[in-house]
XYZ file of N, CA, C and O in Angstrom:
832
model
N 79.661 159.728 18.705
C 79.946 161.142 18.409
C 79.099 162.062 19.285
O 79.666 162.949 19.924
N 77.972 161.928 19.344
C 77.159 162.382 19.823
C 77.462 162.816 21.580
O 77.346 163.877 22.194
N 77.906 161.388 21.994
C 78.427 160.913 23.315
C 79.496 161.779 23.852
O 79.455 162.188 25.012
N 80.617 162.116 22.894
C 81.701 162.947 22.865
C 81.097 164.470 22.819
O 81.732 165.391 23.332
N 79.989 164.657 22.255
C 79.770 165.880 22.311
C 79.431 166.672 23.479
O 79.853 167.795 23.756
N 78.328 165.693 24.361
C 77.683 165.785 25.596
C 79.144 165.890 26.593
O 79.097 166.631 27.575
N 80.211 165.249 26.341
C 80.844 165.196 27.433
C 81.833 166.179 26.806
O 82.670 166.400 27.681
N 82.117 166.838 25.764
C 82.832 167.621 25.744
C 81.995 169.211 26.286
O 82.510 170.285 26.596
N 80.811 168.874 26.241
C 79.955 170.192 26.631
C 79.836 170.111 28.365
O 79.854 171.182 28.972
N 79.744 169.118 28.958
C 79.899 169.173 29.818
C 81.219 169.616 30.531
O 81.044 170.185 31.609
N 82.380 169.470 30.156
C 83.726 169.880 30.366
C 84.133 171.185 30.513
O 84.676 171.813 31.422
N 83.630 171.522 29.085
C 83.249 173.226 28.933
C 82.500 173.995 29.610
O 82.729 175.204 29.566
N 81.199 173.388 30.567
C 80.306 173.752 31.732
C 80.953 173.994 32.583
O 80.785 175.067 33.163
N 82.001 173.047 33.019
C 82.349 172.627 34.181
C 83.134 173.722 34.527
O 82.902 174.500 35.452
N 84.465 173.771 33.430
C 85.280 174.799 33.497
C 85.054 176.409 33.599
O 85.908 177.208 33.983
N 83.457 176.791 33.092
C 83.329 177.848 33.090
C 82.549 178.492 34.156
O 81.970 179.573 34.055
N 82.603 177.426 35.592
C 81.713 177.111 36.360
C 83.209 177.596 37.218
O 83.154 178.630 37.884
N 84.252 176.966 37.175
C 85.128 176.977 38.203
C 86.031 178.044 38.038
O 86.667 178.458 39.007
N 86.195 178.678 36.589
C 86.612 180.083 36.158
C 85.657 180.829 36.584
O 86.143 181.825 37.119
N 84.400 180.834 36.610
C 83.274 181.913 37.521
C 83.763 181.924 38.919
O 83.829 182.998 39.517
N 84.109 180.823 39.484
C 84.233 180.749 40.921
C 84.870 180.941 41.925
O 84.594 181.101 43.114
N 86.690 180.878 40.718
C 87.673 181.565 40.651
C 87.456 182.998 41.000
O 87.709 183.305 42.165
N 87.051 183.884 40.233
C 87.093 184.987 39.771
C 86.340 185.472 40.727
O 86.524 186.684 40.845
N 85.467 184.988 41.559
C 84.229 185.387 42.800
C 84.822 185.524 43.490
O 84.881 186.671 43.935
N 85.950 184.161 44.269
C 86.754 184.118 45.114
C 88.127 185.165 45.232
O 88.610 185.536 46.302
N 88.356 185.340 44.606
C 89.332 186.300 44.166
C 89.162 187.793 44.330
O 89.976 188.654 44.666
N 87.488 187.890 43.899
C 86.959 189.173 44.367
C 86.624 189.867 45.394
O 86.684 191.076 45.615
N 86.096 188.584 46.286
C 85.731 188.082 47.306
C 87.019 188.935 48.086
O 87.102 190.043 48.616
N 88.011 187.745 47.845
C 89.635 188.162 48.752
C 90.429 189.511 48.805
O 91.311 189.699 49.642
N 89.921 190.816 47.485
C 90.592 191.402 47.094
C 89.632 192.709 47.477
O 90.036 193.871 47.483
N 88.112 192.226 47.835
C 87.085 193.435 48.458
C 88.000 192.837 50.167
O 88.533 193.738 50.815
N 88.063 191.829 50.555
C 88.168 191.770 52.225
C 89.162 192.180 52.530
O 89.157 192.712 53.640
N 90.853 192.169 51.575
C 92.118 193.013 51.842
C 91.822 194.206 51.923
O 92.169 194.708 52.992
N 91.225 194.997 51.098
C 90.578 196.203 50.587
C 89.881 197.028 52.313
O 89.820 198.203 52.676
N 89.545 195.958 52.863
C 88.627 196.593 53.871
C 89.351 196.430 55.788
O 88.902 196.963 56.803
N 90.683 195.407 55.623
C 91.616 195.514 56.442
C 91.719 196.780 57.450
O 91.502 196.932 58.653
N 92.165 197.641 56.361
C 92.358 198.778 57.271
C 91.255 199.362 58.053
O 91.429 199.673 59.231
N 90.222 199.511 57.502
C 88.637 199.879 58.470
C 88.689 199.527 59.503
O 88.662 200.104 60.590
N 88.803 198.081 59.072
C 89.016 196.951 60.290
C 89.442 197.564 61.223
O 88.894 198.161 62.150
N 91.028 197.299 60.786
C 91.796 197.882 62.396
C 91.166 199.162 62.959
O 90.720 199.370 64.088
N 91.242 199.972 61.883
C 90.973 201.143 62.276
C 89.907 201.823 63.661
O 89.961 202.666 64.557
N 88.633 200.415 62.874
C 87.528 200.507 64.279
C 87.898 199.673 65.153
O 87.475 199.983 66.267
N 88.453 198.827 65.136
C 89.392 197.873 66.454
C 89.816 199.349 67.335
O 89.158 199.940 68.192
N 90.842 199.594 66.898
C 91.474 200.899 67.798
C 90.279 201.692 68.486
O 89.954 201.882 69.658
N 89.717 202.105 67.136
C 88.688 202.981 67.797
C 88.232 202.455 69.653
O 88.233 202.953 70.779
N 87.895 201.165 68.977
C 86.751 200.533 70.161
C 87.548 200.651 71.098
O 86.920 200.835 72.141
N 89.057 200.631 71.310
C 89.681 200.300 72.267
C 90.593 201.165 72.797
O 91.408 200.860 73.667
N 90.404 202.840 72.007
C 90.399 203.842 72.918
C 89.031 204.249 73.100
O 88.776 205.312 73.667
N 88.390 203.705 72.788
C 86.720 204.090 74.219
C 86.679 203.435 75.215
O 86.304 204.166 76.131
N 86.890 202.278 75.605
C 87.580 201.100 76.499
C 88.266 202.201 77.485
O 87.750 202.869 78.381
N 89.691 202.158 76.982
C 90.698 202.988 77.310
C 89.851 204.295 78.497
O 89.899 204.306 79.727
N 89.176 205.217 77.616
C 88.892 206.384 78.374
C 87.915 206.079 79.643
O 87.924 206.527 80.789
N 87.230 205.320 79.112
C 85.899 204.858 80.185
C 86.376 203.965 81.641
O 85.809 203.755 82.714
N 88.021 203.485 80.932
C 88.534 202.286 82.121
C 88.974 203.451 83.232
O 89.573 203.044 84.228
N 88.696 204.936 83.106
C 89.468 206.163 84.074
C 88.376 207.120 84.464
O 87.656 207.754 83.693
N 88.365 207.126 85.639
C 86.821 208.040 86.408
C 87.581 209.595 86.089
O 88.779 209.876 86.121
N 86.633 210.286 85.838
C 86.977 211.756 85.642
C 87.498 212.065 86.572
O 87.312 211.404 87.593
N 88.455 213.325 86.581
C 89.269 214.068 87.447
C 88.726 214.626 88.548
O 89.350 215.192 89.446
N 87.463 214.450 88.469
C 86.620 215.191 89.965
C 86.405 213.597 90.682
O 85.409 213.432 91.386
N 87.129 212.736 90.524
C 86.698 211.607 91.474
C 87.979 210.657 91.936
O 87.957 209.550 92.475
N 89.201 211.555 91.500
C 90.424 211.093 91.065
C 91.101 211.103 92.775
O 92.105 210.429 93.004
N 90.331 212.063 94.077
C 90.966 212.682 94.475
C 91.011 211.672 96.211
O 90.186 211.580 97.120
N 92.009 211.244 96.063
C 92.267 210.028 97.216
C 92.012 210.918 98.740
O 92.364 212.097 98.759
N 91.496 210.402 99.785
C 91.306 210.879 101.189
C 91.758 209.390 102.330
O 91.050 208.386 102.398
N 92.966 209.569 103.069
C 92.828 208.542 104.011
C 91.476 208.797 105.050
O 90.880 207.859 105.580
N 91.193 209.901 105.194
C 90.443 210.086 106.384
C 88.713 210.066 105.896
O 87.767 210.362 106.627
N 88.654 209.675 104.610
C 87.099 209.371 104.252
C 87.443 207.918 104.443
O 88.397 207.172 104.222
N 85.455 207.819 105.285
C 85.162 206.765 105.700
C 85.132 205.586 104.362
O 85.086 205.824 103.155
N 85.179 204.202 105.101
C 84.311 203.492 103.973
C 83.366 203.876 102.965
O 83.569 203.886 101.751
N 82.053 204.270 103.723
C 80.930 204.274 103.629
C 80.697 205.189 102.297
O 80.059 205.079 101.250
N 81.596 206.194 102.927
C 81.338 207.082 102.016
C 82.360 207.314 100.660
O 82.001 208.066 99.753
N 83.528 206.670 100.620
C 84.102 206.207 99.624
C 83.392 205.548 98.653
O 83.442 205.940 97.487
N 82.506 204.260 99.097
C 81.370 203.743 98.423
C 80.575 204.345 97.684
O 80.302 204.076 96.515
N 80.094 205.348 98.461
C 79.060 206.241 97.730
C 79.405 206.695 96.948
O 79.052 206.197 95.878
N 80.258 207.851 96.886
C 81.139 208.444 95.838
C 81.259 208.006 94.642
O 80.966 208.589 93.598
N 82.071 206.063 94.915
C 82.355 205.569 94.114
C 81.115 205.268 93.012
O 81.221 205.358 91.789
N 80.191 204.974 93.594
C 78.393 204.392 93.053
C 78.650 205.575 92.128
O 79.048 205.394 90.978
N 78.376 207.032 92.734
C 78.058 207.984 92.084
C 78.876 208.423 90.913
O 78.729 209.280 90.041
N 79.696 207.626 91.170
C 81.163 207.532 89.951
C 80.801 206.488 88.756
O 80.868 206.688 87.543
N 80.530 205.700 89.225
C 80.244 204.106 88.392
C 79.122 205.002 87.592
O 79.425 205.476 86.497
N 77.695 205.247 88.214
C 76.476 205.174 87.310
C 76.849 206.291 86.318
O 76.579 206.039 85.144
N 77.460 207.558 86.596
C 77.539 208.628 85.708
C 78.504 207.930 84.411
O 78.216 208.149 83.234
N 79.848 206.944 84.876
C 80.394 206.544 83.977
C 79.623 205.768 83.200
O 79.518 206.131 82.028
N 79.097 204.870 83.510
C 78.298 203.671 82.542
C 76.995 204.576 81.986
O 76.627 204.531 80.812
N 76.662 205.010 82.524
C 76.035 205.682 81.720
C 75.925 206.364 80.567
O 74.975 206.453 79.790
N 77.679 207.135 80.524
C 77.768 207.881 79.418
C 78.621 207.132 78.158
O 78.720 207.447 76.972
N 79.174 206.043 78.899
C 79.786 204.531 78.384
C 78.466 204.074 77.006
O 78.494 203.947 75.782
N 77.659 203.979 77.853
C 76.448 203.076 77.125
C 75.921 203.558 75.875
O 75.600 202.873 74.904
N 75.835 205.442 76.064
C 75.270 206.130 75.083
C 76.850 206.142 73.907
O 76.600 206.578 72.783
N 78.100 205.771 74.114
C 78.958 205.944 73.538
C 79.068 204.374 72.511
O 79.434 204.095 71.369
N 78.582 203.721 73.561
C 78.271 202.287 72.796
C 77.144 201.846 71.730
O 77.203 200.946 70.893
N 76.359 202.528 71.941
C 75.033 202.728 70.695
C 76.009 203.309 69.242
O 75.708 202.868 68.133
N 77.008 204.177 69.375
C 77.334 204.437 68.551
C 77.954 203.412 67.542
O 77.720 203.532 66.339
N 78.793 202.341 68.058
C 79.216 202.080 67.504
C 79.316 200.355 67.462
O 80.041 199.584 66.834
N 78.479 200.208 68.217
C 78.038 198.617 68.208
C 77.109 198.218 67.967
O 76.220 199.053 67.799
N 76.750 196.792 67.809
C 75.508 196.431 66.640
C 74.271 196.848 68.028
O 74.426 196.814 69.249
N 73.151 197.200 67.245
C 71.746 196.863 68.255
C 70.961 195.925 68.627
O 70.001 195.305 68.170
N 71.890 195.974 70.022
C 71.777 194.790 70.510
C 71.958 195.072 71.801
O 73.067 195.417 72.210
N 70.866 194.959 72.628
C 70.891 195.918 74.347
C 71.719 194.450 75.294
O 72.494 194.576 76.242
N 71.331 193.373 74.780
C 71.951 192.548 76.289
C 73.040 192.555 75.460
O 73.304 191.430 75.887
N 74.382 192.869 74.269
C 75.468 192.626 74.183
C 75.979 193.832 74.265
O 77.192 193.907 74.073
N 75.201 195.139 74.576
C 76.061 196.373 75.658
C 75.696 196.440 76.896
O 76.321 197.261 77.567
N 74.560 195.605 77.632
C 74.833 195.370 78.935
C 75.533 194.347 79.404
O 75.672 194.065 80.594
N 75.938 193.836 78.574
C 77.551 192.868 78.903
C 78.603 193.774 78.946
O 79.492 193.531 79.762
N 78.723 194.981 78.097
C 79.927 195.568 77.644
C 80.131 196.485 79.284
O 81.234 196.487 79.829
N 78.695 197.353 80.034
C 78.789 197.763 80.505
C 79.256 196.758 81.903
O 80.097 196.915 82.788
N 78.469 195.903 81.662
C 78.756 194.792 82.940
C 80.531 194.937 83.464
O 80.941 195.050 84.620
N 81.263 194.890 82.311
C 82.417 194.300 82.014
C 83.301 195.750 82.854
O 84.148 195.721 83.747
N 82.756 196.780 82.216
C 83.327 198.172 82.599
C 83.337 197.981 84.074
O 84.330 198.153 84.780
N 81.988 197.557 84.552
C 81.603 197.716 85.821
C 82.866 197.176 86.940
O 83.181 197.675 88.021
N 83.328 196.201 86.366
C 84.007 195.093 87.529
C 85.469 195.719 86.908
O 86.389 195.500 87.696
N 85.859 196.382 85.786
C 87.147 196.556 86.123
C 86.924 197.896 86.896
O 87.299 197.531 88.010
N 86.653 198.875 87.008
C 86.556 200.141 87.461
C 86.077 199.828 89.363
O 86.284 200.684 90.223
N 85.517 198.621 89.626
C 85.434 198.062 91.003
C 86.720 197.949 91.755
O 87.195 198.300 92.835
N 87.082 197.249 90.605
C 88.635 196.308 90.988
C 89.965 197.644 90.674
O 91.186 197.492 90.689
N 89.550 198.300 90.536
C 90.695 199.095 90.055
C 90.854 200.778 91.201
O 91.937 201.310 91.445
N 89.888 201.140 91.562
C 89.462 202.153 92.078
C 88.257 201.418 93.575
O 87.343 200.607 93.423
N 88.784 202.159 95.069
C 88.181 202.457 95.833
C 87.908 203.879 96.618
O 86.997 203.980 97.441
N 88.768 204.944 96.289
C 88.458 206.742 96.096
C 88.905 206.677 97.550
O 88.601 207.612 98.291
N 89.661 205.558 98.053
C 89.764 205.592 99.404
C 91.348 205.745 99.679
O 91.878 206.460 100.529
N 91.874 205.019 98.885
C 93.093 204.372 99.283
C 93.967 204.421 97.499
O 95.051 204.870 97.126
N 93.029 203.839 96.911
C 93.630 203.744 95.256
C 92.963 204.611 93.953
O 91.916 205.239 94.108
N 93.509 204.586 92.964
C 92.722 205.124 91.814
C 93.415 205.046 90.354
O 94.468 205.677 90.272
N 93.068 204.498 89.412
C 94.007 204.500 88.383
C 93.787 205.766 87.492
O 92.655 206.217 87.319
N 94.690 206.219 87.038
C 94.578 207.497 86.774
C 95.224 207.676 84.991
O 95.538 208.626 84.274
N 95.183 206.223 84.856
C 96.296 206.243 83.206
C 95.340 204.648 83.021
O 95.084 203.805 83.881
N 94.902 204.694 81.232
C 94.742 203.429 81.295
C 95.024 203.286 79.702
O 94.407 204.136 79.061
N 95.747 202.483 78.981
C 96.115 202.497 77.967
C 96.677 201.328 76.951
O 97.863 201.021 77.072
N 95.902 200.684 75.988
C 96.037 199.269 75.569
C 97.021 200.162 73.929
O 97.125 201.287 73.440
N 97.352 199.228 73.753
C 97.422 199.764 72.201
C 98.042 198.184 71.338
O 98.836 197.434 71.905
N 97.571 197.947 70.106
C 98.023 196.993 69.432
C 99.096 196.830 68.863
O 99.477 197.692 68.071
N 99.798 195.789 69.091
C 101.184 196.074 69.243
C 101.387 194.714 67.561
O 102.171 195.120 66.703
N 100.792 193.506 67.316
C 100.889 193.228 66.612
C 99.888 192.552 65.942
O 99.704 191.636 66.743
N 98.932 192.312 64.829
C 98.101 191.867 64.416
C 98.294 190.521 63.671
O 99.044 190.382 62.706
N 97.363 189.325 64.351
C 97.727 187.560 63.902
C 97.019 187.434 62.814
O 97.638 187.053 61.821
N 95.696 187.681 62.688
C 95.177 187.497 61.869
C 94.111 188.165 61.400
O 94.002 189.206 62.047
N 92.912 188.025 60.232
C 91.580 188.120 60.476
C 90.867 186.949 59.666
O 90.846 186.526 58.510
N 90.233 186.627 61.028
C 88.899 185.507 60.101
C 87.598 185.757 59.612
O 86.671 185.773 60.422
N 87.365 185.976 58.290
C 85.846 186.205 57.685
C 85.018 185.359 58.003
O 85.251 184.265 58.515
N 83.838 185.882 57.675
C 82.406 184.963 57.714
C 81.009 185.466 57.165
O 79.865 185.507 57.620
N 81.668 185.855 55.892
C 80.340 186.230 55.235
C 80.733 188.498 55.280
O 81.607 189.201 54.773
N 79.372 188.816 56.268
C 79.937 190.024 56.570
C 80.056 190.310 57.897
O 79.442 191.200 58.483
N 81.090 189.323 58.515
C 81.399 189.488 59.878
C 82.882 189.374 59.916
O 83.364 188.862 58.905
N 83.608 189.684 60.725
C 85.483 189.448 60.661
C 85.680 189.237 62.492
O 84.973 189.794 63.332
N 86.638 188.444 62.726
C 87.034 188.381 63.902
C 88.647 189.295 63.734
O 89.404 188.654 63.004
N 89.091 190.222 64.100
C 90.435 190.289 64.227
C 91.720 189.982 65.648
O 91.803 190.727 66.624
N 92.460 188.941 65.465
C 93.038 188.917 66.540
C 94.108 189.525 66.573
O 94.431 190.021 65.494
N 95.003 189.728 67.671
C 96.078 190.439 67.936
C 96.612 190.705 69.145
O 95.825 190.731 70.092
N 97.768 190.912 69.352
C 98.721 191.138 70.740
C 98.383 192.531 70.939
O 98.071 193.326 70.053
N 98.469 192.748 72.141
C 98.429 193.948 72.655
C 99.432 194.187 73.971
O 100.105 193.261 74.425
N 99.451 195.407 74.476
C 99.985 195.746 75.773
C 99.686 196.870 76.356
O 99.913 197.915 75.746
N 99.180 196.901 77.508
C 98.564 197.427 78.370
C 99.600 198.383 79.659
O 100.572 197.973 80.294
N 98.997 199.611 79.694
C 100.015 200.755 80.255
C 99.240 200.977 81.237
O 98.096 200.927 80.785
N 99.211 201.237 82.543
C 98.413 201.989 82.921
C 99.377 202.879 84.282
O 100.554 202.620 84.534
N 98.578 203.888 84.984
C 98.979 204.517 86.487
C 98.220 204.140 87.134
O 97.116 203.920 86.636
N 98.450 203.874 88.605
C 97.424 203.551 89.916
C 98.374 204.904 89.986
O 99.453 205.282 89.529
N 97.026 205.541 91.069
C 97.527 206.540 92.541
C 97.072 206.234 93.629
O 95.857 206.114 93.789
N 98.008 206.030 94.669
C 97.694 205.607 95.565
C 98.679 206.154 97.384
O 99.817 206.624 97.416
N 98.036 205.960 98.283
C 97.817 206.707 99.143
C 99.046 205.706 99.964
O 98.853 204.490 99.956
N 100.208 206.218 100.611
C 101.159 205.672 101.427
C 101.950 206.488 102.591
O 102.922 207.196 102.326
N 101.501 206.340 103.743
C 101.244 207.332 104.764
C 100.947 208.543 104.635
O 101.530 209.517 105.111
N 99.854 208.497 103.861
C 98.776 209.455 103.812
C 99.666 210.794 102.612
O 99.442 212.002 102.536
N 100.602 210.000 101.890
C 100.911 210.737 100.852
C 100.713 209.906 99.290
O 100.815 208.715 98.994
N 100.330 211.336 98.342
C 99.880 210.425 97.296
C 101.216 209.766 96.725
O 102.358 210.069 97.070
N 100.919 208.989 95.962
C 101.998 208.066 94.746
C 101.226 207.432 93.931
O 100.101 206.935 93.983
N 102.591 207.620 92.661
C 102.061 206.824 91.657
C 102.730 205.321 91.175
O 103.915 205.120 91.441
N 102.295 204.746 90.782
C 102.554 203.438 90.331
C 102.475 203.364 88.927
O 101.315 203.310 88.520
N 103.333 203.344 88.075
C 103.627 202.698 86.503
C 103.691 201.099 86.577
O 104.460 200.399 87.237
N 102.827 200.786 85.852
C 103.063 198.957 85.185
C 102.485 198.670 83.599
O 101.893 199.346 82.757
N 102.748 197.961 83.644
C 103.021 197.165 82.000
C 102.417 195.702 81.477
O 103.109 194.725 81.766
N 101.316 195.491 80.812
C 101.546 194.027 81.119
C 101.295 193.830 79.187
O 100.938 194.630 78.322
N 101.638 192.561 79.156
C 101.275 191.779 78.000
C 100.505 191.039 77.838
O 100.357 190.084 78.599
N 99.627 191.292 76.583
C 98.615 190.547 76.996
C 98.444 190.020 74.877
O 98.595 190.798 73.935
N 98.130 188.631 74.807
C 98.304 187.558 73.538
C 96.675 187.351 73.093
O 95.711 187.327 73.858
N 96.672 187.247 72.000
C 95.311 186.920 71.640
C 94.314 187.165 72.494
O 93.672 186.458 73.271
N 94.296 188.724 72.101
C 92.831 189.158 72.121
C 91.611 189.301 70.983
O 91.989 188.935 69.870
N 90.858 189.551 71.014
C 90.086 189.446 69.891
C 89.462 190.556 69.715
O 89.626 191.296 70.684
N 88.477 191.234 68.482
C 87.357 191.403 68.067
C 86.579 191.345 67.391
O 87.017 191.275 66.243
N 85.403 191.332 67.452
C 84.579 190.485 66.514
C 83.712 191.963 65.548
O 83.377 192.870 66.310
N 83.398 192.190 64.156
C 82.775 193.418 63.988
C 81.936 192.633 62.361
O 82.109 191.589 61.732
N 81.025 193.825 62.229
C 80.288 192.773 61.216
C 79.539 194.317 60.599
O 78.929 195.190 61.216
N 79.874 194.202 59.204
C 79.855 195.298 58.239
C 78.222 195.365 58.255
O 77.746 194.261 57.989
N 77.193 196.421 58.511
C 76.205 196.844 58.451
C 76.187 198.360 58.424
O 77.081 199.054 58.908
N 74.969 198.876 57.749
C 74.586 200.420 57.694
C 75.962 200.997 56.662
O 76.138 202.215 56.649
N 76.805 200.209 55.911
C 77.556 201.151 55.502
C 78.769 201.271 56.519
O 79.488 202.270 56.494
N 78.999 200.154 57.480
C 80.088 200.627 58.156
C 80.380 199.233 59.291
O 79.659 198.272 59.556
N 81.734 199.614 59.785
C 82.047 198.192 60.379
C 81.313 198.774 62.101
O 81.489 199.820 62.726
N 80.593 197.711 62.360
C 80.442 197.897 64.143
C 80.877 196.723 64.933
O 81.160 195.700 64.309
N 80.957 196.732 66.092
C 81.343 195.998 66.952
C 80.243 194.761 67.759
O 79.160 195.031 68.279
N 80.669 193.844 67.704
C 79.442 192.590 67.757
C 80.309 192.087 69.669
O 79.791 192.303 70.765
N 81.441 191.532 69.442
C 81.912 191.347 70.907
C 83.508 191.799 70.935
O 84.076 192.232 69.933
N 84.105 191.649 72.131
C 85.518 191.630 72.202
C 85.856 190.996 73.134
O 85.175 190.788 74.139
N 87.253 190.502 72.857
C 87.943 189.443 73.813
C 89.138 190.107 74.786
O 90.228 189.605 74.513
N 89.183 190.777 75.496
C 90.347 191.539 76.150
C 90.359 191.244 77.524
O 89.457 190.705 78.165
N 91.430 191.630 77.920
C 92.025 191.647 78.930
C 91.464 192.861 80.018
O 91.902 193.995 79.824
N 90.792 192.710 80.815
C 90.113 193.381 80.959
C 90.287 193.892 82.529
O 89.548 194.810 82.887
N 91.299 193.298 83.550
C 91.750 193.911 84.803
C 93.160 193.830 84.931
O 93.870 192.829 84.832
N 93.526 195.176 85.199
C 94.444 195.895 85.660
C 95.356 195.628 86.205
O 96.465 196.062 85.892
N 95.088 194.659 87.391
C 95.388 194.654 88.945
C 96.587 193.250 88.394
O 97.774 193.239 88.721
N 95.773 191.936 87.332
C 95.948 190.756 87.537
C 96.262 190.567 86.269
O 96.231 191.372 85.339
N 96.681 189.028 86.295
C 96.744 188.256 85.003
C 95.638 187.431 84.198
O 95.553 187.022 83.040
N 94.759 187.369 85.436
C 93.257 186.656 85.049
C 92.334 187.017 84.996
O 91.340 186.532 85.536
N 92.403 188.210 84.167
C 91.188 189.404 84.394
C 90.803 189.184 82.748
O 90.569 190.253 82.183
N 90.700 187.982 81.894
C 90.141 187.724 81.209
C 88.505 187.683 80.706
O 88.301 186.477 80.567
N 87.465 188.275 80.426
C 86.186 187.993 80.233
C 85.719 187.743 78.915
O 86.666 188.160 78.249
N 84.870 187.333 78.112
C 84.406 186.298 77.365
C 84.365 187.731 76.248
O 84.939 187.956 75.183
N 83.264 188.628 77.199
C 82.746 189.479 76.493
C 83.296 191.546 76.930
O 82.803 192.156 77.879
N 84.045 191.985 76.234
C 84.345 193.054 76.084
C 85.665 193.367 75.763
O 85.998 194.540 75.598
């Protein structure tokens, strides 16, 4: 009798162990639906700052066949540092603190805005991702990865016997990622997986 008692108390432990655990999980699932939309919400965000920063201001927009190399270069430098610069202070805002994972971010800026713009000959003058369908999101405590399709708009201007033109293209681009992780009261940005040149199809990088 006794024997029966222990194991009927144990049963009753058990169950009220896995109805607790239930009910955690559940809570668990119904705070992380709950917070979906943030999600995206700062996804986008991040990726119209992307967006604006992937385009040198209108005072650098302005193509010359008859400027040298040299000085296309320069220009361009003087283009790059003012951009990353004001890139970087835009990135404190909203990504975790963490200086070598926004001098990756800036790194990243760096080589598409290389590859995309020489102030000589080319210049993109439109740059524009937008999420077109969302796969998933994976938790981890208080971190989320969100993946998703996107597609990418942009303008080149560019110089063809010494008259300007523009160029419209389109590309598609599949599982991209971002990674963001709830601190201070709010979601920030830890890394991103995008597509990250213009020009190509393999302009993939790890980080931005």
């Amino acid at each position: 009798m006794k024997l029966l008692k222990k194991i009927n108390k144990g049963v009753v432990l058990t169950i009220i162990v896995i109805v607790a655990l239930v009910i955690y999980l559940v809570g668990v699932e119904a705070k992380r639906s709950e917070e979906k939309p943030n999600i995206e919400r700062t996804a986008k965000e991040y990726i119209e700052l992307i967006d604006r920063y992937a385009v040198l201001p209108e005072e650098y927009q302005q193509l010359s066949s008859k400027r040298k190399e040299e000085e296309a270069y320069e220009l361009l430098d003087e283009a790059l540092s003012k951009q990353l610069d004001n890139f970087e202070e835009e990135l404190k805002k909203v990504m975790i603190d963490n200086k070598t994972a926004i001098e990756l971010q800036k790194d990243s800026l760096d080589m598409i805005l290389n590859s995309t713009n020489d102030l000589k000959d080319k210049v993109v003058t439109k740059y524009d991702r937008e999420i077109k369908k969302i796969k998933k999101y994976e938790f981890d405590d208080n971190q989320v990865t969100i993946t998703f399709d996107s597609e990418i708009n942009y303008e080149t201007k560019y110089l063809e016997n010494r008259k300007a033109k523009t160029q419209k293209n389109s590309q598609k681009a599949e599982d991209e990622s971002i990674t963001l992780v709830y601190e201070d009261e709010m979601w920030k940005v830890v890394y991103a997986n995008l597509r990250t040149d213009s020009n190509t199809n393999a302009g993939m990088f790890g980080i931005f």
